[in-house]
Coordinates of C-alpha atoms in Angstrom, one line a residue:
M7 CA 3.5 84.5 -12.1
T8 CA 1.0 83.2 -10.0
K9 CA -0.5 79.9 -9.2
T10 CA -4.0 79.2 -10.9
A11 CA -6.2 75.7 -9.9
S12 CA -5.5 74.3 -14.0
D13 CA -1.8 74.6 -12.4
R14 CA -3.1 71.7 -10.1
Y15 CA -5.5 70.3 -12.0
G16 CA -5.4 71.2 -16.0
P17 CA -3.3 70.7 -18.8
A18 CA 0.5 70.3 -18.3
E19 CA 3.5 67.9 -20.1
T20 CA 5.1 65.6 -18.9
L21 CA 9.1 66.5 -18.3
L22 CA 10.7 63.0 -16.1
S23 CA 8.6 60.4 -15.3
R24 CA 10.2 57.1 -13.1
V25 CA 8.2 53.9 -11.8
Y26 CA 9.7 51.7 -8.6
G27 CA 7.3 49.0 -8.4
R28 CA 4.3 50.4 -7.4
E29 CA 5.0 54.1 -6.8
R30 CA 5.6 56.7 -9.9
V31 CA 6.6 59.8 -9.7
E32 CA 6.1 63.1 -12.2
L33 CA 7.9 66.2 -12.9
A34 CA 4.8 67.9 -15.7
V35 CA 5.2 72.2 -16.7
T36 CA 2.6 74.1 -17.1
R37 CA 1.2 77.6 -17.9
N38 CA 2.0 79.3 -15.5
G39 CA 5.1 76.5 -13.5
Y40 CA 6.6 73.0 -12.8
R41 CA 4.5 70.4 -10.5
R42 CA 4.4 66.7 -9.4
V43 CA 2.1 64.3 -9.5
D44 CA 3.1 61.1 -6.7
W45 CA 1.8 57.4 -6.8
H46 CA -1.1 59.4 -4.9
G47 CA -1.9 60.7 -7.8
R48 CA -1.9 63.7 -6.1
R49 CA -0.5 67.3 -7.5
S50 CA 2.2 69.6 -6.2
W51 CA 2.9 72.8 -7.9
L52 CA 6.7 73.3 -7.7
G53 CA 7.1 77.6 -8.5
V54 CA 8.6 78.5 -11.7
D55 CA 12.5 78.1 -11.0
P56 CA 12.5 74.7 -13.4
E57 CA 16.7 73.6 -10.8
T58 CA 13.9 73.5 -7.2
A59 CA 11.2 71.9 -8.9
R60 CA 13.7 69.3 -10.7
E61 CA 15.2 69.2 -7.0
T62 CA 12.1 68.3 -5.5
Y63 CA 11.0 65.6 -8.4
Q64 CA 14.9 64.3 -7.5
R65 CA 13.7 64.4 -3.8
Y66 CA 10.4 62.5 -4.3
C67 CA 12.0 59.6 -6.5
L68 CA 14.3 59.1 -3.9
H69 CA 11.2 58.8 -1.4
A70 CA 9.2 56.6 -3.9
F71 CA 12.8 54.6 -4.3
V72 CA 13.2 53.8 -0.5
V73 CA 9.9 53.1 0.0
H74 CA 9.8 50.5 -2.8
L75 CA 13.0 49.1 -1.4
F76 CA 11.2 48.9 2.3
R77 CA 8.2 47.1 0.7
Q78 CA 10.1 44.5 -1.4
V79 CA 12.2 43.7 2.5
W80 CA 8.6 43.5 4.2
Q81 CA 7.6 41.1 1.5
R82 CA 10.6 39.3 1.9
V83 CA 10.2 39.6 5.9
A84 CA 6.2 38.6 5.6
G85 CA 6.8 35.5 3.6
G86 CA 4.8 36.9 0.8

C-alpha cells in the first residue's frame, strides 16, 4: 500500500487520543494505514505497520507531556 492525499487529509477513525493541557495527540487509521495528528493540527502518515504507528504515537505523547510540564513550570516561575 502507498500513501495517498486522502491518508493525510481524508476521513479517518481515531483509535487513540491523549490531551495534556493544550497539547493533543491522536492516532487514527485511514484506508491505507495510520496517521497521527499533533496539537498544531498537523497530520503525518505513519505507514501501515500498527506497532510502528503505536510506538510513534507514544513518542509524540511523551513529547506533548514534556511540553505541557515545561509550560506549567514556566508559568509558575514567571508568576502567571
